CSV table of C-alpha atoms in Angstrom, one decimal:
chain,number,residue,atom,x,y,z
A,1,UNK,CA,71.7,-64.7,216.3
A,2,UNK,CA,73.7,-66.8,213.8
A,3,UNK,CA,73.4,-66.5,209.9
A,4,UNK,CA,73.2,-69.5,207.6
A,5,UNK,CA,73.4,-69.5,203.7
A,6,UNK,CA,74.0,-71.2,200.9
A,7,UNK,CA,73.0,-72.6,197.3
A,8,UNK,CA,72.7,-75.6,195.3
A,9,UNK,CA,74.9,-76.4,192.2
A,10,UNK,CA,78.6,-76.6,191.7
A,11,UNK,CA,81.1,-75.5,194.2
A,12,UNK,CA,81.7,-71.9,194.4
A,13,UNK,CA,83.8,-71.1,197.6
A,14,UNK,CA,84.7,-67.3,196.7
A,15,UNK,CA,81.0,-66.8,196.0
A,16,UNK,CA,79.8,-68.6,199.2
A,17,UNK,CA,82.6,-66.7,201.0
A,18,UNK,CA,81.0,-63.5,199.9
A,19,UNK,CA,77.9,-64.3,200.9
A,20,UNK,CA,78.8,-65.4,204.2
A,21,UNK,CA,80.6,-62.1,204.9
A,22,UNK,CA,77.3,-60.3,204.5
A,23,UNK,CA,76.3,-62.1,207.6
A,24,UNK,CA,79.3,-61.5,209.7
A,25,UNK,CA,77.2,-59.3,212.1
A,26,UNK,CA,74.8,-62.1,212.8
A,27,UNK,CA,77.6,-64.1,214.0
A,28,UNK,CA,81.2,-62.8,214.7
A,29,UNK,CA,82.5,-65.7,216.7
A,30,UNK,CA,83.0,-68.3,213.9
A,31,UNK,CA,82.7,-69.2,210.3
A,32,UNK,CA,82.1,-72.9,208.9
A,33,UNK,CA,81.6,-74.0,205.3
A,34,UNK,CA,80.6,-77.1,203.6
A,35,UNK,CA,81.3,-77.7,199.9
A,36,UNK,CA,81.1,-80.1,197.2
A,37,UNK,CA,79.8,-80.5,193.6
A,38,UNK,CA,76.0,-80.4,194.6
A,39,UNK,CA,75.7,-77.9,197.5
A,40,UNK,CA,77.5,-74.9,199.0
A,41,UNK,CA,76.6,-74.2,202.8
A,42,UNK,CA,77.8,-71.6,205.1
A,43,UNK,CA,77.3,-70.5,208.6
A,44,UNK,CA,78.2,-67.7,210.9
A,45,UNK,CA,78.2,-68.2,214.6
A,46,UNK,CA,77.2,-66.3,217.7
A,47,UNK,CA,78.1,-69.1,220.6
A,48,UNK,CA,75.2,-69.6,223.0
A,49,UNK,CA,75.3,-73.3,223.8
A,50,UNK,CA,78.4,-75.5,223.6
A,51,UNK,CA,80.9,-72.9,223.1
A,52,UNK,CA,84.0,-75.1,222.5
A,53,UNK,CA,82.7,-77.9,220.3
A,54,UNK,CA,79.3,-76.3,218.7
A,55,UNK,CA,80.8,-75.2,215.2
A,56,UNK,CA,78.7,-75.8,212.2
A,57,UNK,CA,78.1,-77.3,209.7
A,58,UNK,CA,77.3,-80.5,211.5
A,59,UNK,CA,77.3,-84.1,210.0
A,60,UNK,CA,76.2,-87.7,211.1
A,61,UNK,CA,78.3,-90.5,211.4
A,62,UNK,CA,78.9,-91.2,207.9
A,63,UNK,CA,78.5,-87.8,206.8
A,64,UNK,CA,76.0,-88.2,204.5
A,65,UNK,CA,73.7,-85.5,206.4
A,66,UNK,CA,75.0,-82.0,206.7
A,67,UNK,CA,73.0,-78.9,208.6
A,68,UNK,CA,73.5,-75.4,209.3
A,69,UNK,CA,71.3,-74.1,211.9
A,70,UNK,CA,70.2,-70.4,213.3
A,71,UNK,CA,68.3,-70.7,216.4
A,72,UNK,CA,68.2,-72.8,220.1
A,73,UNK,CA,66.6,-76.2,220.7
A,74,UNK,CA,65.4,-75.6,224.2
A,75,UNK,CA,64.8,-79.3,224.9
A,76,UNK,CA,68.3,-80.5,223.6
A,77,UNK,CA,69.4,-82.3,226.8
A,78,UNK,CA,66.2,-84.5,226.6
A,79,UNK,CA,66.5,-85.4,222.8
A,80,UNK,CA,70.2,-86.2,223.1
A,81,UNK,CA,69.5,-88.6,226.1
A,82,UNK,CA,66.8,-90.2,223.7
A,83,UNK,CA,69.2,-90.4,220.7
A,84,UNK,CA,72.0,-92.0,222.8
A,85,UNK,CA,69.7,-94.7,224.1
A,86,UNK,CA,69.0,-95.4,220.6
A,87,UNK,CA,72.4,-96.0,219.7
A,88,UNK,CA,73.6,-92.4,218.0
A,89,UNK,CA,77.2,-91.5,218.4
A,90,UNK,CA,77.6,-87.7,219.0
A,91,UNK,CA,81.2,-86.1,218.3
A,92,UNK,CA,80.5,-82.6,220.2
A,93,UNK,CA,79.7,-82.0,223.9
A,94,UNK,CA,76.3,-81.0,224.5
A,95,UNK,CA,75.7,-79.0,220.9
A,96,UNK,CA,71.9,-78.5,220.2
A,97,UNK,CA,73.1,-78.2,216.7
A,98,UNK,CA,74.6,-81.8,215.9
A,99,UNK,CA,70.9,-83.1,217.3
A,100,UNK,CA,69.4,-82.0,213.8
A,101,UNK,CA,71.1,-84.7,211.7
A,102,UNK,CA,70.5,-87.4,214.2
A,103,UNK,CA,66.8,-86.6,214.7
A,104,UNK,CA,66.5,-86.8,211.0
A,105,UNK,CA,68.0,-90.1,210.7
A,106,UNK,CA,65.9,-91.4,213.6
A,107,UNK,CA,62.4,-89.8,212.5
A,108,UNK,CA,62.6,-88.4,208.9
A,109,UNK,CA,61.0,-85.1,208.2
A,110,UNK,CA,58.7,-85.2,211.3
A,111,UNK,CA,62.0,-84.8,213.5
A,112,UNK,CA,61.1,-81.2,213.7
A,113,UNK,CA,58.0,-81.6,215.5
A,114,UNK,CA,60.1,-83.0,218.4
A,115,UNK,CA,62.0,-79.8,218.9
A,116,UNK,CA,61.0,-77.2,221.3
A,117,UNK,CA,62.6,-74.0,220.2
A,118,UNK,CA,63.4,-71.4,217.6
A,119,UNK,CA,65.0,-72.3,214.4
A,120,UNK,CA,65.9,-71.8,210.8
A,121,UNK,CA,67.5,-75.2,209.4
A,122,UNK,CA,69.0,-76.0,206.2
A,123,UNK,CA,69.7,-79.8,206.0
A,124,UNK,CA,71.5,-81.5,202.9
A,125,UNK,CA,71.1,-85.2,202.3
A,126,UNK,CA,73.9,-86.2,200.1
A,127,UNK,CA,72.8,-89.5,199.1
A,128,UNK,CA,69.6,-88.4,197.7
A,129,UNK,CA,70.9,-84.5,196.7
A,130,UNK,CA,68.2,-83.1,198.6
A,131,UNK,CA,68.1,-79.8,200.6
A,132,UNK,CA,65.5,-79.1,203.2
A,133,UNK,CA,64.6,-75.8,204.7
A,134,UNK,CA,62.6,-75.9,207.8
A,135,UNK,CA,61.2,-72.6,209.6
A,136,UNK,CA,59.9,-72.7,213.2
A,137,UNK,CA,56.4,-72.5,214.4
A,138,UNK,CA,56.1,-69.2,215.1
A,139,UNK,CA,58.4,-67.7,212.5
A,140,UNK,CA,61.1,-66.3,215.2
A,141,UNK,CA,64.0,-67.2,213.0
A,142,UNK,CA,63.8,-65.8,209.2
A,143,UNK,CA,64.9,-67.8,206.0
A,144,UNK,CA,64.7,-66.1,202.6
A,145,UNK,CA,65.0,-68.2,199.4
A,146,UNK,CA,65.0,-67.7,195.6
A,147,UNK,CA,64.9,-70.0,192.6
A,148,UNK,CA,67.6,-69.0,190.2
A,149,UNK,CA,68.1,-70.7,186.9
A,150,UNK,CA,67.1,-74.2,188.6
A,151,UNK,CA,69.3,-73.4,191.5
A,152,UNK,CA,68.0,-72.7,195.1
A,153,UNK,CA,69.9,-69.7,197.1
A,154,UNK,CA,69.1,-69.1,200.4
A,155,UNK,CA,70.0,-67.3,203.4
A,156,UNK,CA,69.0,-65.5,206.8
A,157,UNK,CA,68.9,-62.2,205.4
A,158,UNK,CA,67.8,-60.8,201.7
A,159,UNK,CA,71.1,-59.1,201.1
A,160,UNK,CA,72.9,-62.3,200.9
A,161,UNK,CA,70.8,-63.4,198.0
A,162,UNK,CA,71.3,-60.1,196.2
A,163,UNK,CA,74.9,-61.1,196.1
A,164,UNK,CA,74.4,-64.0,193.7
A,165,UNK,CA,75.7,-63.0,190.5
A,166,UNK,CA,72.6,-64.8,188.6
A,167,UNK,CA,70.0,-63.0,190.6
A,168,UNK,CA,68.5,-59.9,188.5
A,169,UNK,CA,67.6,-57.3,190.9
A,170,UNK,CA,64.0,-56.1,190.3
A,171,UNK,CA,61.5,-54.4,193.1
A,172,UNK,CA,58.5,-56.2,193.8
A,173,UNK,CA,55.6,-53.7,192.9
A,174,UNK,CA,53.0,-56.0,194.6
A,175,UNK,CA,55.1,-56.0,197.9
A,176,UNK,CA,55.5,-52.3,198.0
A,177,UNK,CA,51.7,-51.8,197.4
A,178,UNK,CA,51.1,-53.9,200.4
A,179,UNK,CA,53.5,-52.2,202.6
A,180,UNK,CA,51.9,-48.6,201.8
A,181,UNK,CA,48.3,-50.4,202.4
A,182,UNK,CA,48.8,-52.1,205.5
A,183,UNK,CA,52.3,-51.0,206.8
A,184,UNK,CA,53.9,-54.4,206.2
A,185,UNK,CA,55.1,-56.8,203.7
A,186,UNK,CA,52.8,-59.9,204.1
A,187,UNK,CA,55.0,-63.0,203.8
A,188,UNK,CA,55.9,-64.9,201.6
A,189,UNK,CA,56.5,-61.6,199.6
A,190,UNK,CA,59.7,-59.4,200.0
A,191,UNK,CA,60.4,-56.4,198.4
A,192,UNK,CA,62.4,-57.8,195.6
A,193,UNK,CA,61.0,-59.9,192.8
A,194,UNK,CA,61.8,-63.7,193.0
A,195,UNK,CA,62.9,-63.6,196.5
A,196,UNK,CA,60.5,-64.9,199.1
A,197,UNK,CA,60.3,-65.8,203.1
A,198,UNK,CA,59.7,-69.1,204.2
A,199,UNK,CA,56.5,-69.2,206.2
A,200,UNK,CA,56.4,-69.9,210.0
A,201,UNK,CA,55.9,-73.7,210.5
A,202,UNK,CA,56.6,-74.5,206.7
A,203,UNK,CA,59.3,-76.7,205.0
A,204,UNK,CA,60.6,-76.1,201.7
A,205,UNK,CA,62.0,-79.3,199.6
A,206,UNK,CA,64.5,-79.1,196.9
A,207,UNK,CA,65.8,-82.1,194.9
A,208,UNK,CA,67.3,-82.2,191.7
A,209,UNK,CA,65.7,-78.6,190.3
A,210,UNK,CA,62.2,-79.4,191.7
A,211,UNK,CA,60.9,-77.3,194.8
A,212,UNK,CA,58.0,-78.0,196.8
A,213,UNK,CA,56.6,-76.6,199.9
A,214,UNK,CA,54.1,-77.8,202.7
A,215,UNK,CA,53.2,-77.0,206.3
A,216,UNK,CA,54.8,-79.1,208.8
A,217,UNK,CA,52.9,-77.2,211.7
A,218,UNK,CA,49.8,-75.7,212.0
A,219,UNK,CA,48.2,-73.8,215.1
A,220,UNK,CA,45.1,-75.6,216.4
A,221,UNK,CA,42.5,-74.2,218.7
A,222,UNK,CA,41.0,-76.5,221.3
A,223,UNK,CA,37.5,-76.2,222.7
A,224,UNK,CA,37.3,-74.8,226.2
A,225,UNK,CA,38.4,-77.7,228.7
A,226,UNK,CA,35.9,-76.8,231.5
A,227,UNK,CA,38.7,-74.7,233.4
A,228,UNK,CA,37.4,-71.9,235.3
A,229,UNK,CA,39.3,-68.4,235.5
A,230,UNK,CA,41.6,-69.5,238.3
A,231,UNK,CA,42.7,-72.7,236.4
A,232,UNK,CA,43.3,-70.8,233.3
A,233,UNK,CA,45.4,-68.2,235.1
A,234,UNK,CA,47.5,-70.9,236.7
A,235,UNK,CA,48.0,-72.8,233.7
A,236,UNK,CA,49.3,-69.8,232.0
A,237,UNK,CA,51.6,-68.7,234.7
A,238,UNK,CA,53.0,-72.4,234.6
A,239,UNK,CA,53.5,-72.3,230.8
A,240,UNK,CA,55.2,-68.9,231.3
A,241,UNK,CA,57.4,-70.0,234.0
A,242,UNK,CA,58.6,-73.0,232.2
A,243,UNK,CA,59.1,-71.1,229.0
A,244,UNK,CA,61.3,-68.7,230.5
A,245,UNK,CA,63.2,-71.2,232.6
A,246,UNK,CA,63.9,-73.0,229.6
A,247,UNK,CA,65.3,-69.9,227.7
A,248,UNK,CA,67.7,-69.1,230.5
A,249,UNK,CA,69.5,-72.4,229.8
A,250,UNK,CA,72.5,-71.0,227.9
A,251,UNK,CA,76.2,-71.2,228.5
A,252,UNK,CA,76.6,-67.3,228.2
A,253,UNK,CA,75.4,-64.1,229.9
A,254,UNK,CA,71.9,-63.2,229.4
A,255,UNK,CA,69.5,-60.3,230.2
A,256,UNK,CA,66.1,-58.8,229.5
A,257,UNK,CA,64.7,-55.9,227.6
A,258,UNK,CA,62.6,-54.0,230.3
A,259,UNK,CA,60.2,-51.4,228.9
A,260,UNK,CA,58.3,-50.7,232.4
A,261,UNK,CA,55.0,-52.4,231.0
A,262,UNK,CA,53.4,-55.5,232.1
A,263,UNK,CA,54.9,-57.9,229.6
A,264,UNK,CA,58.4,-57.1,230.1
A,265,UNK,CA,58.1,-56.6,233.7
A,266,UNK,CA,56.6,-60.0,234.2
A,267,UNK,CA,59.2,-61.9,232.4
A,268,UNK,CA,61.9,-60.2,234.8
A,269,UNK,CA,59.7,-61.5,237.8
A,270,UNK,CA,60.0,-64.9,236.7
A,271,UNK,CA,63.6,-64.6,235.7
A,272,UNK,CA,64.4,-63.6,239.2
A,273,UNK,CA,62.7,-66.8,240.3
A,274,UNK,CA,65.3,-68.9,238.6
A,275,UNK,CA,68.7,-67.2,239.4
A,276,UNK,CA,70.3,-65.9,242.3
A,277,UNK,CA,72.6,-63.5,240.5
A,278,UNK,CA,71.3,-60.0,239.5
A,279,UNK,CA,69.5,-59.9,236.2
A,280,UNK,CA,71.1,-57.5,233.6
A,281,UNK,CA,67.9,-55.3,232.5
A,282,UNK,CA,68.1,-52.8,229.9
A,283,UNK,CA,65.7,-50.0,229.1
A,284,UNK,CA,65.4,-47.3,226.6
A,285,UNK,CA,64.3,-43.4,227.2
A,286,UNK,CA,63.9,-40.4,225.4
A,287,UNK,CA,65.7,-37.0,226.4
A,288,UNK,CA,62.5,-35.2,225.9
A,289,UNK,CA,60.9,-37.5,228.4
A,290,UNK,CA,63.5,-37.4,231.3
A,291,UNK,CA,61.6,-35.3,233.5
A,292,UNK,CA,58.2,-37.0,232.9
A,293,UNK,CA,57.5,-39.4,236.1
A,294,UNK,CA,55.0,-41.3,233.7
A,295,UNK,CA,57.2,-42.1,231.2
A,296,UNK,CA,58.2,-45.7,230.6
A,297,UNK,CA,61.7,-45.3,231.8
A,298,UNK,CA,60.5,-44.3,235.4
A,299,UNK,CA,58.5,-47.5,235.4
A,300,UNK,CA,61.2,-49.7,234.3
A,301,UNK,CA,63.3,-48.2,237.2
A,302,UNK,CA,60.8,-49.1,239.7
A,303,UNK,CA,60.8,-52.8,238.3
A,304,UNK,CA,64.5,-52.7,238.3
A,305,UNK,CA,64.5,-51.7,242.1
A,306,UNK,CA,61.7,-54.3,242.9
A,307,UNK,CA,64.0,-57.1,241.7
A,308,UNK,CA,67.4,-55.5,242.5
A,309,UNK,CA,68.5,-56.0,238.7
A,310,UNK,CA,71.8,-54.4,237.2
A,311,UNK,CA,70.0,-52.0,235.2
A,312,UNK,CA,71.4,-50.2,232.2
A,313,UNK,CA,69.5,-47.5,230.1
A,314,UNK,CA,69.6,-46.0,226.4
A,315,UNK,CA,68.9,-42.4,226.0
A,316,UNK,CA,67.7,-41.6,222.5
A,317,UNK,CA,68.1,-38.0,220.8
A,318,UNK,CA,66.8,-37.3,217.4
A,319,UNK,CA,70.3,-36.7,216.0
A,320,UNK,CA,71.2,-40.1,217.0
A,321,UNK,CA,68.2,-41.1,215.1
A,322,UNK,CA,69.3,-39.2,211.9
A,323,UNK,CA,72.9,-40.2,212.2
A,324,UNK,CA,72.2,-44.0,212.2
A,325,UNK,CA,69.2,-44.3,209.8
A,326,UNK,CA,71.2,-45.6,207.0
A,327,UNK,CA,72.4,-48.4,209.2
A,328,UNK,CA,69.3,-49.0,210.4
A,329,UNK,CA,67.5,-49.3,206.8
A,330,UNK,CA,70.6,-51.5,205.5
A,331,UNK,CA,69.9,-53.9,208.6
A,332,UNK,CA,66.3,-54.5,207.7
A,333,UNK,CA,67.1,-54.9,203.8
A,334,UNK,CA,63.4,-54.0,202.9
A,335,UNK,CA,60.6,-51.1,204.0
A,336,UNK,CA,59.5,-51.7,207.8
A,337,UNK,CA,57.1,-49.6,209.8
A,338,UNK,CA,58.1,-50.9,213.1
A,339,UNK,CA,59.6,-49.0,216.0
A,340,UNK,CA,63.5,-48.5,215.3
A,341,UNK,CA,64.0,-47.5,219.1
A,342,UNK,CA,64.6,-51.2,219.7
A,343,UNK,CA,67.7,-51.3,217.1
A,344,UNK,CA,69.5,-48.4,219.7
A,345,UNK,CA,68.5,-50.4,222.6
A,346,UNK,CA,69.9,-53.6,221.1
A,347,UNK,CA,73.2,-52.0,220.2
A,348,UNK,CA,73.5,-51.3,224.1
A,349,UNK,CA,72.5,-54.9,225.1
A,350,UNK,CA,75.0,-56.4,222.9
A,351,UNK,CA,77.9,-54.6,224.8
A,352,UNK,CA,76.8,-56.6,227.8
A,353,UNK,CA,75.0,-59.8,227.1
A,354,UNK,CA,74.7,-62.4,224.1
A,355,UNK,CA,70.9,-63.1,224.9
A,356,UNK,CA,68.3,-61.1,226.0
A,357,UNK,CA,64.5,-62.0,226.9
A,358,UNK,CA,61.6,-59.9,225.8
A,359,UNK,CA,57.8,-59.7,226.3
A,360,UNK,CA,57.2,-60.1,222.6
A,361,UNK,CA,54.1,-61.6,221.6
A,362,UNK,CA,51.8,-61.0,224.8
A,363,UNK,CA,49.9,-58.4,223.0
A,364,UNK,CA,49.1,-60.6,220.0
A,365,UNK,CA,48.2,-63.7,222.1
A,366,UNK,CA,46.0,-61.8,224.6
A,367,UNK,CA,44.1,-59.3,222.0
A,368,UNK,CA,45.6,-55.8,223.6
A,369,UNK,CA,45.9,-54.0,220.2
A,370,UNK,CA,43.1,-52.1,219.1
A,371,UNK,CA,42.7,-54.0,215.9
A,372,UNK,CA,42.1,-57.2,218.4
A,373,UNK,CA,39.6,-55.4,220.8
A,374,UNK,CA,37.6,-54.6,217.8
A,375,UNK,CA,37.5,-57.9,216.7
A,376,UNK,CA,34.9,-59.0,219.5
A,377,UNK,CA,32.1,-56.6,218.7
A,378,UNK,CA,32.4,-57.1,214.9
A,379,UNK,CA,32.0,-60.8,215.7
A,380,UNK,CA,28.9,-60.1,217.7
A,381,UNK,CA,27.6,-57.7,215.0
A,382,UNK,CA,27.8,-60.5,212.3
A,383,UNK,CA,25.9,-62.9,214.6
A,384,UNK,CA,23.3,-60.4,215.2
A,385,UNK,CA,22.9,-59.7,211.4
A,386,UNK,CA,22.8,-63.5,210.8
A,387,UNK,CA,20.0,-63.9,213.3
A,388,UNK,CA,18.2,-61.0,212.0
A,389,UNK,CA,18.0,-62.5,208.6
A,390,UNK,CA,16.7,-65.8,210.3
C-alpha cells in the first residue's frame, strides 16, 4: 500500500510535504516529490516490486511525462518486453511504476486497458499542462479529489485534502443521510462537501482549470457460451489459479488472511501449489470463542495444518476495541459500517509480511449474501407479474 497526493497550481513544497506526511502510514519506506510552476506531486512508498530502483515519481526519456502510482501491475514483465521492442528506454531495473509513462507515450489514454492490476494513477503531461487520474476496474485502490478555486487537489485519503488551506471543511449532509439509510456512503460522495471519490474504471481529466470525467472501462456480461457445469468449474479454477500466481510475483515476503471459511481457504490451497516454502497465514479470534470448537479460528487451524502453513493468530478482546477505536476512526476518515476486526488482524500481519492475499470478492461474485439470494426470487416474481398482465 503506497500513498499518492498532489495539487495543480504554483509550487508549494511546504504544503506538499505536509500533505505527504499525512500518508506516511501508507508508505514508510521512501518519499518522492515532483514540483514545478504548474503541478505538485508527492509519493509515499511501500516497496513491493523493484526494491532498489523503483522510486517515484517516474518520468519518460525527455521528462515531459511524470507519474505517481499506488498499486501493482501484475503483467509488468510482458508489458516491459513489449515496450523495449518498440524502442522505449527504461532507467529502472524492473519497476512496474515506470511502465506507466511509456505506455502512455505509446498508446495514449487507452494504455490503461493493457494493465492487469490494481491501481490509482496520477499522470502529468508537462507539454499539455494536463493531469489525468485513473482508477482500476474494480476500485481496489482509492483516489479522492476536490476542485478548489480552479485547482485540482487529490490524494489516496480524504485527510490529506483536508490539509489544503483553501478547502473549507463542511459536512456533506446528503452523504450522511445515505450512510444511515444504507450503512455506507455511495461513491462518488464522501462525508465532506466538495470532496469526491473517483469511481472504479473512471478517469478524471484536468486541463487548465477544466475538469471532465469518463469511464475507461465498463463491466460486460456475455451470454452463456454453451459451457456445461464441469467446464464452467474448470474455467473458474483456471482463472483463480492464474490470479493467485500473478499476485505472488512480488519481491517481498507475502502471506494470506485465513478466516477458516471457503474463500480464504481456497486461496491458501492455491498458493500452496506455487511455492515450496511454508505460507504465512493469519487468523483472528475472540477471547469469548476460544472454547468454541465451531468458531472460525478452529477451522482456520485445520486449514493451516492441512497445508502446513506458518500460522499466526490475533485474539481480540473488547478492551482492545475500546482502546483503539479513535485510531480506527482516523484510519477511515469518514463513517463506515464494515467489520473493524480486519484492522486488528492487519496490524499483526504488518509485523511479518508486506503483502497478504485474501478471499474478498467471492461472496459478491457468486451471490452469497442474503440480498443477492433474494434477487433471484424477486426476478422470477417480476416475470410472473408481467406474464399475468399479458
